[in-house]
């Protein structure tokens, strides 16, 4: 089984004179929730459109489930569920009829899947109500239901929480997490609400002006965004022993240059500095550090944090 | 492929513009047949048909407008509207090749076009025969005429569906498709005839085009060679525009 569901190599897309994607090499591991972060117009939707076959690359390659041939890519897309940009629905049809079209198209046997999927997204009670009379939140749920019908292995969701109320956002997040953890569906999700992605994604890609600036795991991101006290003393080994003995903590890291990053006792820095001073250590640096995801992202794309 | 077609057929049968067209054409045919029944031409009336078969014949000559306008409306609301709704994305990303996706859509549309093209004459002949009797034609066999014109109606509808479907793929928007197709069909004959004064070859092209076939196929005295020309021209038009539609859709980026 291939380790990656989607990989792109030097993917570039040009619209007339505008470079929408520039040399993007992206890797989405099986089983991950890949949060795609970028400003409006950064290239998130363009990449999704290329991956799903809605648009064609100017250069570069796309690999889905390990397949990269033209016909194989088309076939591989049967294993995907897609909701890109505004909910793609037949407004004059009911939720059930919208799903029935998808069921027929994919050759999914029986009607049981439709019922189950509608229950899963909380639209089982919409009856004969036409999709055009749905709220934006309901349309988003229905678009997700369409994407989920047929048990996809890979979901591509572009701003799926747009238009949802706060409760809806939480429900959507819980649902996606459940789908990922319990069924193992890999998810590529874009959003410009970073706090929301931070609560969901296991991997991140930061895109800016068509260029993929960075890919990182949740651990790596947390390390970068984590609040800590930066300590520089004359003897890091002794300081480490003091932290363990006097402050009963192992939540710190000694970096190769001897700097210590302490992730606990952030509320009581004086206790830490006091313990180090009492042990006779000369403190050269002692300062709280770290940043929120928003400020990390802003800094990464070249703005002011 | 059959899955795609089943899905397109499902969409077609739930398309409100198809139902609206069917209802309007059905009602128009009923009114027309009743007019003929109550408005006796021998008694100063304006309607000339006096039997079911004559009603079939007269309704076929009016059918060219139904084919041109009706199919333009259907193309706009069955094909182009999918771009506005975004639902074309669902088909394109369904894991089938673009050629199969658009062939399934155009096939369903073509069947819808055939239904639209048949309703008005069919209701006229059925209701007309019930009210006035089936009657007979002076210069042709009833059975031969009905079979020939029935088949040609389907074939001409398929050819026009292929052309209008191609416009719908190119134009992406219901309003543009309906507007452009209607304007095109209403002016193209005049434009070609006018241009043929300067480029005489255009006259020959026009005579061997589906634009001419739609005007002639209901003639009671259509010669065998003209019939075969009509069949070949309609089939070729259908095939050429279907291929053009496939080629256009294969290159189309979905926004």
XYZ file of C-alpha atoms in Angstrom:
560
model
C 0.000 0.000 0.000
C 1.344 3.402 -0.965
C 2.457 5.610 1.904
C 1.153 8.760 0.237
C -2.313 9.426 -1.146
C -1.257 12.591 -2.945
C 2.143 13.811 -4.037
C 2.906 16.557 -6.462
C 6.276 17.216 -8.022
C 7.186 20.711 -9.220
C 3.552 21.402 -9.989
C 3.020 24.681 -11.788
C -0.122 26.330 -13.054
C -0.190 29.479 -15.085
C -3.359 31.369 -16.066
C -2.438 33.720 -18.909
C 0.125 35.967 -17.222
C -0.630 34.939 -13.662
C 1.333 32.218 -11.905
C -1.233 30.514 -9.668
C 1.040 27.668 -8.536
C 4.788 27.767 -8.694
C 6.847 24.594 -8.484
C 4.811 22.991 -5.717
C 5.994 19.643 -4.347
C 3.486 18.525 -1.748
C 3.185 15.230 0.141
C 0.064 13.975 1.872
C 0.563 10.834 3.909
C -2.119 8.175 4.171
C -4.147 8.605 7.355
C -3.250 12.246 7.897
C -5.360 15.383 8.089
C -3.446 17.844 5.980
C -4.266 21.457 6.774
C -3.588 23.657 3.816
C -2.912 27.179 5.044
C -2.807 30.230 2.858
C -4.394 33.581 2.245
C -7.191 34.024 -0.282
C -5.685 33.611 -3.731
C -2.573 31.869 -2.404
C -3.174 28.816 -4.612
C -5.012 26.410 -2.282
C -8.048 25.919 -4.529
C -5.885 25.787 -7.643
C -3.886 22.896 -6.229
C -7.092 21.110 -5.241
C -8.514 21.615 -8.730
C -5.401 20.171 -10.317
C -5.402 17.194 -7.974
C -9.053 16.455 -8.680
C -8.800 16.858 -12.458
C -10.876 20.009 -12.750
C -7.943 21.929 -14.198
C -4.776 20.919 -15.984
C -1.218 21.603 -14.825
C 1.081 23.777 -16.923
C 3.971 21.583 -15.810
C 4.874 19.115 -13.087
C 3.324 15.823 -12.029
C 0.530 14.593 -9.781
C 0.551 11.214 -8.098
C -2.623 9.850 -6.517
C -2.451 6.614 -4.513
C 0.891 5.992 -6.215
C -0.561 6.390 -9.736
C 0.511 9.120 -12.101
C -0.572 8.021 -15.609
C -3.436 9.975 -17.192
C -5.924 7.090 -17.174
C -4.757 5.837 -13.788
C -5.263 9.296 -12.265
C -8.842 9.410 -13.582
C -9.505 5.964 -12.054
C -7.810 6.898 -8.779
C -10.256 9.776 -8.385
C -13.020 7.230 -7.769
C -11.398 6.761 -4.370
C -11.785 10.447 -3.532
C -14.581 12.565 -2.124
C -14.485 16.187 -3.163
C -16.056 19.456 -2.018
C -14.288 22.410 -3.573
C -15.385 26.042 -3.261
C -19.142 26.668 -3.117
C -21.330 23.594 -2.422
C -21.925 21.856 -5.761
C -25.614 20.995 -5.494
C -28.674 20.729 -7.701
C -30.783 23.488 -6.116
C -34.139 22.190 -7.374
C -33.582 18.741 -5.827
C -33.860 17.463 -2.267
C -30.885 16.288 -0.220
C -31.797 12.677 -0.965
C -32.105 13.320 -4.707
C -28.751 15.104 -4.744
C -27.191 12.034 -3.201
C -29.107 9.693 -5.520
C -27.440 11.347 -8.536
C -24.066 10.704 -6.968
C -25.046 7.133 -6.051
C -26.049 6.359 -9.631
C -22.929 8.014 -11.017
C -20.606 5.991 -8.809
C -22.619 2.790 -9.159
C -23.094 2.451 -5.408
C -25.566 -0.383 -4.743
C -28.619 0.096 -2.501
C -30.120 3.160 -0.843
C -28.778 2.381 2.613
C -25.657 4.512 2.050
C -27.763 7.603 1.361
C -29.687 7.225 4.605
C -26.521 6.598 6.605
C -24.682 9.538 5.069
C -27.558 11.941 5.658
C -27.658 10.836 9.298
C -23.912 11.278 9.573
C -24.080 14.949 8.516
C -27.321 15.638 10.403
C -29.582 16.171 7.388
C -31.820 13.133 7.806
C -34.858 15.262 8.613
C -34.863 17.555 5.559
C -37.498 15.503 3.703
C -38.849 17.216 0.582
C -37.097 20.529 1.229
C -35.169 21.595 -1.874
C -31.464 22.332 -1.591
C -32.049 25.914 -2.779
C -33.997 26.544 0.443
C -31.178 25.235 2.650
C -29.075 27.585 4.755
C -25.422 27.878 3.731
C -24.489 25.626 6.627
C -26.935 22.941 5.477
C -25.574 23.226 1.941
C -22.058 22.702 3.283
C -23.234 19.579 5.120
C -24.939 18.267 2.022
C -21.815 18.899 -0.039
C -19.877 16.926 2.562
C -22.474 14.144 2.394
C -22.008 13.963 -1.378
C -18.253 13.765 -0.881
C -18.653 11.015 1.711
C -21.062 8.818 -0.218
C -19.255 5.789 -1.542
C -16.756 5.551 1.313
C -13.874 7.562 -0.128
C -10.327 6.982 1.110
C -9.303 10.575 0.524
C -11.411 13.678 1.151
C -10.549 16.998 -0.436
C -12.397 19.823 1.320
C -12.002 23.463 0.440
C -13.165 25.750 3.259
C -15.801 23.259 4.491
C -16.791 25.334 7.516
C -17.722 28.450 5.538
C -21.204 29.485 6.554
C -21.442 27.148 9.541
C -22.504 28.509 12.921
C -20.151 27.930 15.885
C -21.931 24.706 16.861
C -21.795 23.564 13.242
C -18.054 24.254 13.110
C -17.480 22.084 16.183
C -19.707 19.323 14.789
C -17.924 19.416 11.442
C -14.560 19.213 13.170
C -15.670 16.295 15.327
C -17.078 14.511 12.292
C -13.889 14.940 10.277
C -11.773 13.810 13.194
C -14.000 10.752 13.641
C -13.789 9.913 9.942
C -10.042 10.177 10.113
C -9.495 8.263 13.329
C -12.186 5.610 13.089
C -12.352 4.954 9.361
C -8.868 6.088 8.417
C -9.923 8.591 5.756
C -7.112 10.889 4.702
C -8.247 14.507 4.536
C -6.890 17.519 2.705
C -8.611 20.547 4.179
C -8.068 24.203 3.461
C -9.138 27.041 5.652
C -7.970 30.505 6.467
C -9.284 30.135 10.008
C -6.003 28.931 11.475
C -7.254 28.281 14.996
C -9.750 25.842 13.526
C -7.133 23.995 11.488
C -4.879 23.886 14.514
C -7.486 21.845 16.368
C -7.840 19.315 13.572
C -4.848 18.856 11.302
C -1.974 16.458 11.845
C 0.124 17.893 9.029
C 0.370 21.365 7.564
C 1.336 22.971 4.319
C 1.817 26.717 4.144
C 1.284 28.222 0.723
C 1.841 31.816 -0.269
C 1.589 33.435 -3.700
C 1.550 30.023 -5.350
C 4.640 28.701 -3.581
C 4.589 26.000 -0.920
C 6.721 27.603 1.769
C 6.791 24.772 4.258
C 5.353 21.370 5.139
C 5.400 20.325 8.731
C 3.819 17.897 11.158
C 1.687 18.897 14.117
C 4.602 18.072 16.459
C 6.954 20.263 14.493
C 4.433 23.068 14.403
C 3.733 22.787 18.104
C 7.415 22.882 18.810
C 7.649 26.040 16.759
C 4.566 27.618 18.213
C 4.942 26.324 21.763
C 5.381 28.788 24.606
C 8.536 28.217 26.621
C 11.161 29.904 28.768
C 14.497 30.251 27.078
C 17.303 29.772 29.574
C 21.017 30.148 29.000
C 23.284 29.362 31.966
C 26.979 28.600 32.471
C 26.299 24.852 32.961
C 23.311 23.397 31.102
C 23.847 19.917 32.600
C 23.635 21.219 36.148
C 20.668 23.393 35.241
C 18.882 20.351 33.843
C 19.493 18.481 37.069
C 18.146 21.432 39.091
C 14.993 21.592 36.957
C 14.382 17.873 37.485
C 15.182 17.861 41.183
C 13.858 21.219 42.425
C 10.972 21.830 40.016
C 10.084 18.174 39.367
C 9.844 18.649 35.596
C 11.172 16.846 32.551
C 9.318 19.136 30.134
C 12.405 20.805 28.770
C 14.913 20.382 26.006
C 18.613 21.102 26.010
C 19.578 22.332 22.566
C 23.019 21.649 21.037
C 24.141 25.211 21.772
C 23.402 24.642 25.470
C 20.220 26.707 25.503
C 17.408 25.174 27.518
C 13.763 25.410 26.435
C 11.500 24.915 29.442
C 7.857 24.220 28.592
C 6.472 24.202 32.163
C 6.262 26.731 34.981
C 5.460 29.463 32.475
C 3.173 31.064 35.062
C 5.911 31.205 37.722
C 9.181 32.201 36.058
C 10.540 33.602 39.335
C 10.412 30.116 40.894
C 12.554 28.831 38.035
C 15.085 31.657 38.123
C 15.186 31.410 41.948
C 15.934 27.680 41.874
C 18.708 28.168 39.322
C 20.249 31.060 41.256
C 20.101 29.118 44.529
C 22.036 26.302 42.851
C 24.776 28.855 42.083
C 24.222 28.932 38.320
C 25.052 32.112 36.430
C 21.997 33.030 34.344
C 22.983 34.645 31.053
C 19.538 34.622 29.406
C 16.054 34.103 30.815
C 13.064 35.053 28.702
C 9.603 33.773 27.749
C 9.410 32.748 24.079
C 7.070 31.158 21.541
C 4.266 32.271 19.279
C 0.729 31.440 18.246
C -0.005 29.694 14.930
C -1.331 32.938 13.485
C 1.830 34.847 14.230
C 3.983 31.944 13.013
C 2.036 31.857 9.763
C 2.164 35.632 9.360
C 5.906 35.611 9.948
C 6.352 32.705 7.533
C 4.625 34.508 4.691
C 6.710 37.579 5.298
C 4.247 39.749 7.219
C 4.751 41.282 10.623
C 4.049 38.912 13.503
C -20.476 4.603 -18.717
C -23.914 3.164 -17.943
C -23.616 4.589 -14.424
C -22.946 8.025 -15.846
C -25.873 7.738 -18.230
C -28.226 6.551 -15.489
C -27.213 9.544 -13.415
C -27.715 11.949 -16.350
C -31.090 10.415 -17.150
C -32.116 10.840 -13.518
C -31.128 14.515 -13.735
C -33.013 14.943 -17.001
C -36.222 13.464 -15.643
C -36.026 15.908 -12.737
C -35.189 18.890 -14.903
C -37.941 21.469 -14.568
C -37.303 23.066 -17.958
C -37.914 19.716 -19.682
C -41.196 19.257 -17.852
C -42.216 22.828 -18.518
C -41.460 22.450 -22.223
C -43.399 19.174 -22.361
C -46.421 20.689 -20.614
C -46.421 23.825 -22.794
C -46.048 21.796 -26.012
C -48.712 19.316 -24.918
C -51.118 22.153 -24.116
C -50.305 23.935 -27.402
C -50.958 20.724 -29.341
C -54.288 20.167 -27.579
C -55.351 23.746 -28.309
C -54.234 23.412 -31.937
C -56.182 20.173 -32.451
C -59.289 21.671 -30.815
C -59.029 24.761 -33.008
C -58.910 22.589 -36.093
C -61.875 20.587 -34.870
C -64.052 23.620 -34.116
C -62.777 25.936 -36.869
C -64.016 24.416 -40.117
C -62.103 25.710 -43.156
C -65.116 24.952 -45.360
C -67.092 27.381 -43.252
C -64.726 30.365 -43.479
C -62.332 29.067 -40.798
C -58.592 29.663 -40.896
C -57.423 26.141 -40.045
C -56.909 23.901 -43.036
C -56.330 20.371 -41.664
C -59.261 18.003 -41.825
C -57.798 14.780 -40.445
C -55.259 13.404 -37.986
C -52.605 12.795 -40.651
C -52.979 16.345 -42.006
C -52.566 17.673 -38.487
C -49.396 15.580 -38.171
C -48.118 17.104 -41.401
C -48.929 20.710 -40.487
C -47.518 20.344 -36.985
C -44.247 18.970 -38.400
C -43.793 22.099 -40.493
C -44.201 24.209 -37.323
C -41.877 21.875 -35.479
C -38.678 23.525 -36.731
C -39.353 26.442 -34.352
C -40.007 24.071 -31.480
C -36.759 22.236 -32.198
C -34.739 25.443 -32.405
C -36.245 27.259 -29.402
C -37.076 24.251 -27.243
C -33.653 22.675 -27.584
C -31.915 25.968 -26.858
C -33.867 26.294 -23.599
C -33.224 22.682 -22.648
C -29.493 22.974 -23.384
C -29.262 26.096 -21.257
C -30.972 24.573 -18.260
C -29.732 21.001 -18.550
C -26.114 21.468 -19.652
C -24.913 25.032 -19.011
C -26.625 25.381 -15.629
C -24.285 22.700 -14.274
C -21.414 25.159 -14.565
C -23.296 27.790 -12.563
C -24.372 25.267 -9.890
C -20.869 23.856 -9.757
C -22.326 20.370 -10.185
C -20.226 19.805 -13.297
C -17.341 19.368 -10.819
C -19.053 16.288 -9.432
C -19.157 14.681 -12.841
C -15.630 15.700 -13.821
C -14.146 14.344 -10.583
C -16.244 11.174 -10.596
C -13.418 8.968 -11.794
C -14.591 8.669 -15.393
C -12.853 10.172 -18.393
C -14.110 13.528 -19.575
C -15.160 11.996 -22.899
C -17.439 9.533 -21.122
C -18.825 12.250 -18.854
C -19.841 14.501 -21.738
C -21.070 11.679 -23.987
C -23.395 10.551 -21.179
C -24.650 14.103 -20.705
C -25.142 14.781 -24.412
C -26.877 11.421 -24.890
C -29.385 12.197 -22.143
C -29.852 15.677 -23.596
C -30.378 14.212 -27.074
C -33.104 11.903 -25.753
C -34.725 14.894 -24.046
C -34.505 16.781 -27.342
C -36.241 13.919 -29.153
C -39.069 13.957 -26.604
C -39.446 17.735 -27.023
C -39.450 17.415 -30.824
C -42.084 14.663 -30.848
C -44.650 15.957 -28.359
C -46.328 18.606 -30.491
C -46.833 16.495 -33.653
C -47.617 13.323 -31.669
C -50.350 14.931 -29.564
C -51.740 16.608 -32.675
C -52.006 13.372 -34.623
C -53.472 11.378 -31.732
C -56.035 13.998 -30.722
C -56.703 14.996 -34.336
C -57.377 11.379 -35.303
C -59.685 10.946 -32.318
C -61.685 14.038 -33.291
C -61.492 14.012 -37.091
C -60.416 10.501 -38.046
C -56.924 9.519 -39.201
C -57.594 10.369 -42.875
C -55.282 9.725 -45.787
C -52.691 11.512 -47.908
C -53.332 12.112 -51.627
C -49.737 11.649 -52.810
C -48.149 9.210 -50.378
C -48.804 6.136 -48.292
C -49.885 7.048 -44.747
C -47.713 4.418 -43.097
C -44.631 5.271 -45.132
C -45.058 9.002 -44.494
C -45.568 8.597 -40.760
C -42.608 6.226 -40.355
C -40.351 8.429 -42.490
C -41.243 11.706 -40.771
C -41.193 10.104 -37.324
C -37.668 8.823 -37.937
C -36.521 12.082 -39.493
C -37.934 14.111 -36.584
C -35.797 12.050 -34.214
C -32.739 12.345 -36.426
C -33.093 16.089 -36.982
C -33.670 16.597 -33.244
C -30.473 14.627 -32.539
C -28.513 16.763 -35.016
C -29.829 20.024 -33.537
C -29.205 18.694 -30.016
C -25.621 18.011 -30.986
C -25.124 21.572 -32.284
C -26.886 23.226 -29.326
C -25.096 20.923 -26.872
C -21.798 22.086 -28.342
C -22.800 25.734 -27.803
C -23.801 24.916 -24.219
C -20.402 23.347 -23.510
C -18.620 26.393 -24.872
C -20.772 29.040 -23.236
C -20.942 27.781 -19.586
C -23.983 29.858 -18.744
C -27.710 29.147 -19.152
C -28.637 32.666 -20.247
C -25.827 32.906 -22.785
C -26.621 29.474 -24.216
C -30.349 30.137 -24.595
C -29.805 33.623 -25.998
C -26.974 32.769 -28.353
C -28.612 29.582 -29.704
C -31.951 31.248 -30.428
C -30.305 34.229 -32.133
C -28.019 31.868 -34.081
C -30.863 29.667 -35.346
C -33.056 32.602 -36.266
C -30.433 34.462 -38.255
C -28.110 31.802 -39.617
C -30.323 30.901 -42.626
C -30.612 34.535 -43.682
C -26.919 35.208 -43.146
C -25.851 32.193 -45.234
C -28.289 32.996 -48.028
C -27.106 36.599 -48.093
C -23.438 35.590 -47.972
C -23.952 33.055 -50.745
C -24.502 35.977 -53.145
C -20.813 36.729 -52.677
C -19.594 33.176 -52.056
C -21.764 30.904 -54.229
C -20.316 27.719 -52.671
C -22.130 28.603 -49.458
C -25.451 27.980 -51.178
C -24.428 24.377 -51.862
C -23.202 23.992 -48.278
C -26.544 25.336 -47.042
C -28.543 22.975 -49.254
C -26.641 20.039 -47.814
C -26.933 21.194 -44.212
C -29.328 20.293 -41.425
C -30.675 23.866 -41.690
C -32.202 22.884 -45.044
C -33.171 19.355 -43.952
C -35.366 20.692 -41.161
C -37.316 22.735 -43.712
C -37.836 19.842 -46.166
C -38.243 16.602 -44.268
C -41.981 16.920 -43.706
C -42.724 17.349 -47.425
C -45.261 14.793 -48.548
C -43.480 14.334 -51.869
C -39.893 14.147 -50.660
C -37.812 12.201 -53.169
C -35.836 9.163 -52.151
C -32.520 10.879 -52.897
C -33.508 13.921 -50.808
C -34.541 11.608 -47.997
C -31.172 9.850 -48.048
C -29.394 13.197 -48.197
C -31.406 14.298 -45.178
C -30.504 11.134 -43.265
C -26.802 11.369 -44.074
C -26.593 15.129 -43.404
C -28.402 14.797 -40.056
C -26.305 11.825 -38.950
C -23.075 13.538 -40.013
C -24.051 16.781 -38.250
C -24.832 14.815 -35.104
C -21.477 13.003 -35.217
C -19.345 16.046 -36.072
C -20.803 18.268 -33.354
C -20.680 15.441 -30.820
C -16.963 15.074 -31.532
C -16.491 18.840 -31.332
C -18.353 18.836 -27.999
C -16.126 16.060 -26.654
C -12.978 17.857 -27.825
C -14.101 21.144 -26.242
C -15.039 19.511 -22.938
C -11.778 17.557 -22.730
C -9.837 20.823 -22.825
C -12.161 22.787 -20.586
C -10.982 23.967 -17.192
C -13.697 23.901 -14.569
C -13.700 27.127 -12.598
